[in-house]
Amino acid sequence: MIAIREVLSAEQLAAVRQQIAKEQWIDGSVTAGTQANKVKNNQQLPSDSPLVRELEDFILTVLAQNPLFVSAALPLKVFPPMINRYGIGETYGVHVDNAIRVPPESSARIRTDLSATLFLTDPDDYDGGELRLEDHFGSQPVKLAAGDLILYPSTSLHQVTAVTKGERVSAVLWLQSMIRDHEQRKILFDLDQSVQSLTTIHGDDHPDVMRLSRNYHNLIRLWAET
Ligand code: NI
């Protein structure tokens, strides 16, 4: 689980919100699986609207250019983001995300290794509406600043608690990683972070930085699906 801060700049966030304000919300249950559907009570933007498509593409482009996101997720295929809204009393009870998703108007299946929530509402503007991830340590509440993103394993049970004041808007997406195994992906992430910071100190032509970088790429060769 990793939080990625300021995925959207203040200007990008304002542009995204402006776009969202022009759209009509629909019942969120249209895209949930059978078990999830029983506990899903929210609204979302229709993915067949051209303006929503543009918005989804914009978010995907921004993410593809975010070094921390790419390093942590090592994405192979990304399911286009869904924009959703929770008003007062709305909630998404405990569920697990579908293992396989098929993007609209596509036959390419995506195995969901990682789930992500991009927060679009400031935490001060709503109460409740926490993303809660159930793990071995209990339930971890996540409520990030607008423009921040949380990336977490799709294998986890999770929920969004009821909003009790204001409304909560976010974009959610799923991705299939080139590295299916969470432990392997974590090793690669740590290694990449070390390569980045040592490069800053010693330059990318330092022999040890090159050797570490070679190991990073060779582990990807061993483990990656492409
Ligand atoms: Ni979910």
PDB file of N, CA, C and O in Angstrom, residues 64-121:
ATOM      1  N   ALA A  64       0.634   7.911 -16.142  1.00  0.00           N
ATOM      2  CA  ALA A  64       1.723   7.300 -16.911  1.00  0.00           C
ATOM      3  C   ALA A  64       3.000   8.138 -16.824  1.00  0.00           C
ATOM      4  O   ALA A  64       4.096   7.632 -17.031  1.00  0.00           O
ATOM      5  N   GLN A  65       2.835   9.429 -16.507  1.00  0.00           N
ATOM      6  CA  GLN A  65       4.000  10.326 -16.410  1.00  0.00           C
ATOM      7  C   GLN A  65       4.462  10.518 -14.972  1.00  0.00           C
ATOM      8  O   GLN A  65       5.353  11.320 -14.711  1.00  0.00           O
ATOM      9  N   ASN A  66       3.832   9.811 -14.043  1.00  0.00           N
ATOM     10  CA  ASN A  66       4.203   9.956 -12.628  1.00  0.00           C
ATOM     11  C   ASN A  66       5.224   8.869 -12.263  1.00  0.00           C
ATOM     12  O   ASN A  66       4.880   7.689 -12.182  1.00  0.00           O
ATOM     13  N   PRO A  67       6.500   9.255 -12.019  1.00  0.00           N
ATOM     14  CA  PRO A  67       7.549   8.251 -11.810  1.00  0.00           C
ATOM     15  C   PRO A  67       7.276   7.334 -10.618  1.00  0.00           C
ATOM     16  O   PRO A  67       7.562   6.132 -10.689  1.00  0.00           O
ATOM     17  N   LEU A  68       6.716   7.891  -9.540  1.00  0.00           N
ATOM     18  CA  LEU A  68       6.467   7.075  -8.349  1.00  0.00           C
ATOM     19  C   LEU A  68       5.371   6.032  -8.623  1.00  0.00           C
ATOM     20  O   LEU A  68       5.486   4.872  -8.213  1.00  0.00           O
ATOM     21  N   PHE A  69       4.332   6.459  -9.332  1.00  0.00           N
ATOM     22  CA  PHE A  69       3.245   5.531  -9.680  1.00  0.00           C
ATOM     23  C   PHE A  69       3.783   4.396 -10.556  1.00  0.00           C
ATOM     24  O   PHE A  69       3.524   3.215 -10.300  1.00  0.00           O
ATOM     25  N   VAL A  70       4.553   4.762 -11.577  1.00  0.00           N
ATOM     26  CA  VAL A  70       5.074   3.750 -12.501  1.00  0.00           C
ATOM     27  C   VAL A  70       6.016   2.801 -11.766  1.00  0.00           C
ATOM     28  O   VAL A  70       5.944   1.582 -11.919  1.00  0.00           O
ATOM     29  N   SER A  71       6.875   3.357 -10.896  1.00  0.00           N
ATOM     30  CA  SER A  71       7.831   2.538 -10.153  1.00  0.00           C
ATOM     31  C   SER A  71       7.123   1.574  -9.197  1.00  0.00           C
ATOM     32  O   SER A  71       7.519   0.414  -9.058  1.00  0.00           O
ATOM     33  N   ALA A  72       6.062   2.047  -8.560  1.00  0.00           N
ATOM     34  CA  ALA A  72       5.368   1.213  -7.572  1.00  0.00           C
ATOM     35  C   ALA A  72       4.450   0.186  -8.230  1.00  0.00           C
ATOM     36  O   ALA A  72       4.292  -0.919  -7.722  1.00  0.00           O
ATOM     37  N   ALA A  73       3.840   0.553  -9.357  1.00  0.00           N
ATOM     38  CA  ALA A  73       2.816  -0.312  -9.957  1.00  0.00           C
ATOM     39  C   ALA A  73       3.361  -1.171 -11.090  1.00  0.00           C
ATOM     40  O   ALA A  73       2.841  -2.243 -11.372  1.00  0.00           O
ATOM     41  N   LEU A  74       4.358  -0.703 -11.784  1.00  0.00           N
ATOM     42  CA  LEU A  74       4.871  -1.352 -12.999  1.00  0.00           C
ATOM     43  C   LEU A  74       3.698  -1.849 -13.867  1.00  0.00           C
ATOM     44  O   LEU A  74       3.548  -3.052 -14.111  1.00  0.00           O
ATOM     45  N   PRO A  75       2.874  -0.910 -14.319  1.00  0.00           N
ATOM     46  CA  PRO A  75       1.627  -1.288 -14.987  1.00  0.00           C
ATOM     47  C   PRO A  75       1.831  -1.963 -16.342  1.00  0.00           C
ATOM     48  O   PRO A  75       2.714  -1.574 -17.098  1.00  0.00           O
ATOM     49  N   LEU A  76       1.030  -2.992 -16.580  1.00  0.00           N
ATOM     50  CA  LEU A  76       0.998  -3.621 -17.902  1.00  0.00           C
ATOM     51  C   LEU A  76      -0.271  -3.174 -18.637  1.00  0.00           C
ATOM     52  O   LEU A  76      -0.213  -2.705 -19.759  1.00  0.00           O
ATOM     53  N   LYS A  77      -1.416  -3.359 -17.980  1.00  0.00           N
ATOM     54  CA  LYS A  77      -2.693  -2.921 -18.557  1.00  0.00           C
ATOM     55  C   LYS A  77      -3.477  -2.177 -17.475  1.00  0.00           C
ATOM     56  O   LYS A  77      -3.504  -2.618 -16.332  1.00  0.00           O
ATOM     57  N   VAL A  78      -4.093  -1.094 -17.875  1.00  0.00           N
ATOM     58  CA  VAL A  78      -4.843  -0.293 -16.908  1.00  0.00           C
ATOM     59  C   VAL A  78      -6.306  -0.221 -17.319  1.00  0.00           C
ATOM     60  O   VAL A  78      -6.619   0.042 -18.478  1.00  0.00           O
ATOM     61  N   PHE A  79      -7.174  -0.500 -16.371  1.00  0.00           N
ATOM     62  CA  PHE A  79      -8.607  -0.356 -16.604  1.00  0.00           C
ATOM     63  C   PHE A  79      -8.949   1.119 -16.428  1.00  0.00           C
ATOM     64  O   PHE A  79      -8.578   1.729 -15.425  1.00  0.00           O
ATOM     65  N   PRO A  80      -9.639   1.736 -17.423  1.00  0.00           N
ATOM     66  CA  PRO A  80      -9.890   3.178 -17.345  1.00  0.00           C
ATOM     67  C   PRO A  80     -10.579   3.569 -16.037  1.00  0.00           C
ATOM     68  O   PRO A  80     -11.427   2.831 -15.535  1.00  0.00           O
ATOM     69  N   PRO A  81     -10.188   4.709 -15.476  1.00  0.00           N
ATOM     70  CA  PRO A  81     -10.739   5.110 -14.185  1.00  0.00           C
ATOM     71  C   PRO A  81     -12.247   5.306 -14.238  1.00  0.00           C
ATOM     72  O   PRO A  81     -12.789   5.692 -15.271  1.00  0.00           O
ATOM     73  N   MET A  82     -12.909   5.014 -13.140  1.00  0.00           N
ATOM     74  CA  MET A  82     -14.325   5.336 -12.999  1.00  0.00           C
ATOM     75  C   MET A  82     -14.428   6.462 -11.984  1.00  0.00           C
ATOM     76  O   MET A  82     -13.777   6.426 -10.938  1.00  0.00           O
ATOM     77  N   ILE A  83     -15.237   7.455 -12.334  1.00  0.00           N
ATOM     78  CA  ILE A  83     -15.400   8.586 -11.426  1.00  0.00           C
ATOM     79  C   ILE A  83     -16.644   8.322 -10.594  1.00  0.00           C
ATOM     80  O   ILE A  83     -17.723   8.092 -11.163  1.00  0.00           O
ATOM     81  N   ASN A  84     -16.498   8.324  -9.273  1.00  0.00           N
ATOM     82  CA  ASN A  84     -17.685   8.073  -8.462  1.00  0.00           C
ATOM     83  C   ASN A  84     -17.883   9.105  -7.367  1.00  0.00           C
ATOM     84  O   ASN A  84     -16.991   9.877  -7.043  1.00  0.00           O
ATOM     85  N   ARG A  85     -19.111   9.112  -6.874  1.00  0.00           N
ATOM     86  CA  ARG A  85     -19.504  10.102  -5.870  1.00  0.00           C
ATOM     87  C   ARG A  85     -20.317   9.421  -4.777  1.00  0.00           C
ATOM     88  O   ARG A  85     -21.173   8.576  -5.066  1.00  0.00           O
ATOM     89  N   TYR A  86     -20.016   9.778  -3.541  1.00  0.00           N
ATOM     90  CA  TYR A  86     -20.796   9.326  -2.393  1.00  0.00           C
ATOM     91  C   TYR A  86     -21.423  10.551  -1.756  1.00  0.00           C
ATOM     92  O   TYR A  86     -20.706  11.447  -1.304  1.00  0.00           O
ATOM     93  N   GLY A  87     -22.759  10.596  -1.747  1.00  0.00           N
ATOM     94  CA  GLY A  87     -23.469  11.650  -1.026  1.00  0.00           C
ATOM     95  C   GLY A  87     -23.751  11.176   0.389  1.00  0.00           C
ATOM     96  O   GLY A  87     -23.331  10.082   0.797  1.00  0.00           O
ATOM     97  N   ILE A  88     -24.474  11.987   1.138  1.00  0.00           N
ATOM     98  CA  ILE A  88     -24.770  11.651   2.540  1.00  0.00           C
ATOM     99  C   ILE A  88     -25.490  10.305   2.628  1.00  0.00           C
ATOM    100  O   ILE A  88     -26.447  10.061   1.895  1.00  0.00           O
ATOM    101  N   GLY A  89     -24.996   9.427   3.490  1.00  0.00           N
ATOM    102  CA  GLY A  89     -25.597   8.107   3.693  1.00  0.00           C
ATOM    103  C   GLY A  89     -25.116   7.068   2.696  1.00  0.00           C
ATOM    104  O   GLY A  89     -25.373   5.882   2.872  1.00  0.00           O
ATOM    105  N   GLU A  90     -24.417   7.501   1.658  1.00  0.00           N
ATOM    106  CA  GLU A  90     -23.961   6.507   0.668  1.00  0.00           C
ATOM    107  C   GLU A  90     -22.656   5.864   1.124  1.00  0.00           C
ATOM    108  O   GLU A  90     -21.828   6.479   1.797  1.00  0.00           O
ATOM    109  N   THR A  91     -22.482   4.632   0.697  1.00  0.00           N
ATOM    110  CA  THR A  91     -21.403   3.799   1.243  1.00  0.00           C
ATOM    111  C   THR A  91     -21.106   2.668   0.260  1.00  0.00           C
ATOM    112  O   THR A  91     -21.911   2.383  -0.621  1.00  0.00           O
ATOM    113  N   TYR A  92     -19.938   2.066   0.420  1.00  0.00           N
ATOM    114  CA  TYR A  92     -19.631   0.848  -0.336  1.00  0.00           C
ATOM    115  C   TYR A  92     -19.129  -0.146   0.701  1.00  0.00           C
ATOM    116  O   TYR A  92     -18.002  -0.022   1.182  1.00  0.00           O
ATOM    117  N   GLY A  93     -19.996  -1.081   1.082  1.00  0.00           N
ATOM    118  CA  GLY A  93     -19.683  -2.019   2.157  1.00  0.00           C
ATOM    119  C   GLY A  93     -18.497  -2.914   1.818  1.00  0.00           C
ATOM    120  O   GLY A  93     -17.959  -2.872   0.702  1.00  0.00           O
ATOM    121  N   VAL A  94     -18.095  -3.728   2.779  1.00  0.00           N
ATOM    122  CA  VAL A  94     -16.913  -4.579   2.616  1.00  0.00           C
ATOM    123  C   VAL A  94     -17.070  -5.483   1.395  1.00  0.00           C
ATOM    124  O   VAL A  94     -18.085  -6.145   1.217  1.00  0.00           O
ATOM    125  N   HIS A  95     -16.067  -5.481   0.526  1.00  0.00           N
ATOM    126  CA  HIS A  95     -16.116  -6.301  -0.689  1.00  0.00           C
ATOM    127  C   HIS A  95     -14.689  -6.549  -1.169  1.00  0.00           C
ATOM    128  O   HIS A  95     -13.733  -5.934  -0.693  1.00  0.00           O
ATOM    129  N   VAL A  96     -14.567  -7.445  -2.126  1.00  0.00           N
ATOM    130  CA  VAL A  96     -13.286  -7.617  -2.820  1.00  0.00           C
ATOM    131  C   VAL A  96     -13.557  -7.276  -4.283  1.00  0.00           C
ATOM    132  O   VAL A  96     -14.637  -7.563  -4.805  1.00  0.00           O
ATOM    133  N   ASP A  97     -12.614  -6.606  -4.920  1.00  0.00           N
ATOM    134  CA  ASP A  97     -12.815  -6.222  -6.319  1.00  0.00           C
ATOM    135  C   ASP A  97     -12.752  -7.469  -7.206  1.00  0.00           C
ATOM    136  O   ASP A  97     -12.028  -8.422  -6.902  1.00  0.00           O
ATOM    137  N   ASN A  98     -13.508  -7.447  -8.307  1.00  0.00           N
ATOM    138  CA  ASN A  98     -13.478  -8.558  -9.263  1.00  0.00           C
ATOM    139  C   ASN A  98     -12.042  -8.839  -9.708  1.00  0.00           C
ATOM    140  O   ASN A  98     -11.282  -7.904  -9.964  1.00  0.00           O
ATOM    141  N   ALA A  99     -11.689 -10.114  -9.814  1.00  0.00           N
ATOM    142  CA  ALA A  99     -10.323 -10.485 -10.196  1.00  0.00           C
ATOM    143  C   ALA A  99     -10.028 -10.136 -11.655  1.00  0.00           C
ATOM    144  O   ALA A  99      -8.900  -9.786 -12.007  1.00  0.00           O
ATOM    145  N   ILE A 100     -11.058 -10.254 -12.491  1.00  0.00           N
ATOM    146  CA  ILE A 100     -10.886  -9.979 -13.921  1.00  0.00           C
ATOM    147  C   ILE A 100     -11.870  -8.889 -14.310  1.00  0.00           C
ATOM    148  O   ILE A 100     -13.054  -8.964 -13.951  1.00  0.00           O
ATOM    149  N   ARG A 101     -11.405  -7.902 -15.039  1.00  0.00           N
ATOM    150  CA  ARG A 101     -12.304  -6.868 -15.541  1.00  0.00           C
ATOM    151  C   ARG A 101     -12.104  -6.747 -17.042  1.00  0.00           C
ATOM    152  O   ARG A 101     -10.998  -6.912 -17.551  1.00  0.00           O
ATOM    153  N   VAL A 102     -13.204  -6.443 -17.735  1.00  0.00           N
ATOM    154  CA  VAL A 102     -13.127  -6.234 -19.186  1.00  0.00           C
ATOM    155  C   VAL A 102     -13.519  -4.783 -19.448  1.00  0.00           C
ATOM    156  O   VAL A 102     -14.644  -4.389 -19.142  1.00  0.00           O
ATOM    157  N   PRO A 103     -12.591  -3.978 -19.956  1.00  0.00           N
ATOM    158  CA  PRO A 103     -12.908  -2.571 -20.192  1.00  0.00           C
ATOM    159  C   PRO A 103     -14.064  -2.432 -21.188  1.00  0.00           C
ATOM    160  O   PRO A 103     -14.234  -3.300 -22.052  1.00  0.00           O
ATOM    161  N   PRO A 104     -14.861  -1.353 -21.073  1.00  0.00           N
ATOM    162  CA  PRO A 104     -15.965  -1.137 -22.003  1.00  0.00           C
ATOM    163  C   PRO A 104     -15.453  -1.136 -23.445  1.00  0.00           C
ATOM    164  O   PRO A 104     -14.365  -0.619 -23.702  1.00  0.00           O
ATOM    165  N   GLU A 105     -16.219  -1.706 -24.343  1.00  0.00           N
ATOM    166  CA  GLU A 105     -15.883  -1.737 -25.769  1.00  0.00           C
ATOM    167  C   GLU A 105     -14.521  -2.365 -26.035  1.00  0.00           C
ATOM    168  O   GLU A 105     -13.758  -1.905 -26.873  1.00  0.00           O
ATOM    169  N   SER A 106     -14.214  -3.411 -25.280  1.00  0.00           N
ATOM    170  CA  SER A 106     -12.940  -4.089 -25.487  1.00  0.00           C
ATOM    171  C   SER A 106     -13.143  -5.541 -25.107  1.00  0.00           C
ATOM    172  O   SER A 106     -14.028  -5.878 -24.329  1.00  0.00           O
ATOM    173  N   SER A 107     -12.340  -6.424 -25.662  1.00  0.00           N
ATOM    174  CA  SER A 107     -12.431  -7.820 -25.248  1.00  0.00           C
ATOM    175  C   SER A 107     -11.189  -8.216 -24.463  1.00  0.00           C
ATOM    176  O   SER A 107     -11.042  -9.344 -24.043  1.00  0.00           O
ATOM    177  N   ALA A 108     -10.273  -7.228 -24.280  1.00  0.00           N
ATOM    178  CA  ALA A 108      -9.038  -7.513 -23.562  1.00  0.00           C
ATOM    179  C   ALA A 108      -9.313  -7.601 -22.074  1.00  0.00           C
ATOM    180  O   ALA A 108      -9.772  -6.654 -21.461  1.00  0.00           O
ATOM    181  N   ARG A 109      -9.068  -8.757 -21.501  1.00  0.00           N
ATOM    182  CA  ARG A 109      -9.302  -8.912 -20.068  1.00  0.00           C
ATOM    183  C   ARG A 109      -8.119  -8.377 -19.272  1.00  0.00           C
ATOM    184  O   ARG A 109      -6.977  -8.505 -19.689  1.00  0.00           O
ATOM    185  N   ILE A 110      -8.430  -7.797 -18.133  1.00  0.00           N
ATOM    186  CA  ILE A 110      -7.392  -7.287 -17.243  1.00  0.00           C
ATOM    187  C   ILE A 110      -7.504  -8.012 -15.911  1.00  0.00           C
ATOM    188  O   ILE A 110      -8.576  -8.061 -15.316  1.00  0.00           O
ATOM    189  N   ARG A 111      -6.397  -8.603 -15.479  1.00  0.00           N
ATOM    190  CA  ARG A 111      -6.383  -9.196 -14.132  1.00  0.00           C
ATOM    191  C   ARG A 111      -6.089  -8.057 -13.167  1.00  0.00           C
ATOM    192  O   ARG A 111      -5.132  -7.294 -13.364  1.00  0.00           O
ATOM    193  N   THR A 112      -6.894  -7.891 -12.144  1.00  0.00           N
ATOM    194  CA  THR A 112      -6.688  -6.770 -11.234  1.00  0.00           C
ATOM    195  C   THR A 112      -5.694  -7.171 -10.144  1.00  0.00           C
ATOM    196  O   THR A 112      -6.021  -7.914  -9.238  1.00  0.00           O
ATOM    197  N   ASP A 113      -4.462  -6.674 -10.301  1.00  0.00           N
ATOM    198  CA  ASP A 113      -3.435  -6.880  -9.273  1.00  0.00           C
ATOM    199  C   ASP A 113      -3.472  -5.740  -8.256  1.00  0.00           C
ATOM    200  O   ASP A 113      -3.269  -5.955  -7.070  1.00  0.00           O
ATOM    201  N   LEU A 114      -3.672  -4.528  -8.778  1.00  0.00           N
ATOM    202  CA  LEU A 114      -3.651  -3.343  -7.919  1.00  0.00           C
ATOM    203  C   LEU A 114      -4.890  -2.492  -8.156  1.00  0.00           C
ATOM    204  O   LEU A 114      -5.371  -2.380  -9.294  1.00  0.00           O
ATOM    205  N   SER A 115      -5.396  -1.928  -7.083  1.00  0.00           N
ATOM    206  CA  SER A 115      -6.504  -0.988  -7.141  1.00  0.00           C
ATOM    207  C   SER A 115      -5.964   0.379  -6.735  1.00  0.00           C
ATOM    208  O   SER A 115      -5.006   0.456  -5.951  1.00  0.00           O
ATOM    209  N   ALA A 116      -6.574   1.425  -7.258  1.00  0.00           N
ATOM    210  CA  ALA A 116      -6.129   2.771  -6.887  1.00  0.00           C
ATOM    211  C   ALA A 116      -7.325   3.687  -6.718  1.00  0.00           C
ATOM    212  O   ALA A 116      -8.322   3.552  -7.430  1.00  0.00           O
ATOM    213  N   THR A 117      -7.237   4.573  -5.758  1.00  0.00           N
ATOM    214  CA  THR A 117      -8.243   5.623  -5.588  1.00  0.00           C
ATOM    215  C   THR A 117      -7.535   6.963  -5.673  1.00  0.00           C
ATOM    216  O   THR A 117      -6.566   7.204  -4.941  1.00  0.00           O
ATOM    217  N   LEU A 118      -7.999   7.799  -6.575  1.00  0.00           N
ATOM    218  CA  LEU A 118      -7.491   9.165  -6.696  1.00  0.00           C
ATOM    219  C   LEU A 118      -8.540  10.073  -6.056  1.00  0.00           C
ATOM    220  O   LEU A 118      -9.674  10.162  -6.548  1.00  0.00           O
ATOM    221  N   PHE A 119      -8.171  10.699  -4.959  1.00  0.00           N
ATOM    222  CA  PHE A 119      -9.123  11.539  -4.216  1.00  0.00           C
ATOM    223  C   PHE A 119      -9.308  12.874  -4.932  1.00  0.00           C
ATOM    224  O   PHE A 119      -8.334  13.520  -5.310  1.00  0.00           O
ATOM    225  N   LEU A 120     -10.573  13.274  -5.118  1.00  0.00           N
ATOM    226  CA  LEU A 120     -10.854  14.523  -5.836  1.00  0.00           C
ATOM    227  C   LEU A 120     -11.557  15.560  -4.958  1.00  0.00           C
ATOM    228  O   LEU A 120     -11.795  16.674  -5.396  1.00  0.00           O
ATOM    229  N   THR A 121     -11.925  15.165  -3.728  1.00  0.00           N
ATOM    230  CA  THR A 121     -12.553  16.114  -2.793  1.00  0.00           C
ATOM    231  C   THR A 121     -11.626  16.324  -1.607  1.00  0.00           C
ATOM    232  O   THR A 121     -11.035  15.363  -1.091  1.00  0.00           O
TER     233      THR A 121
END
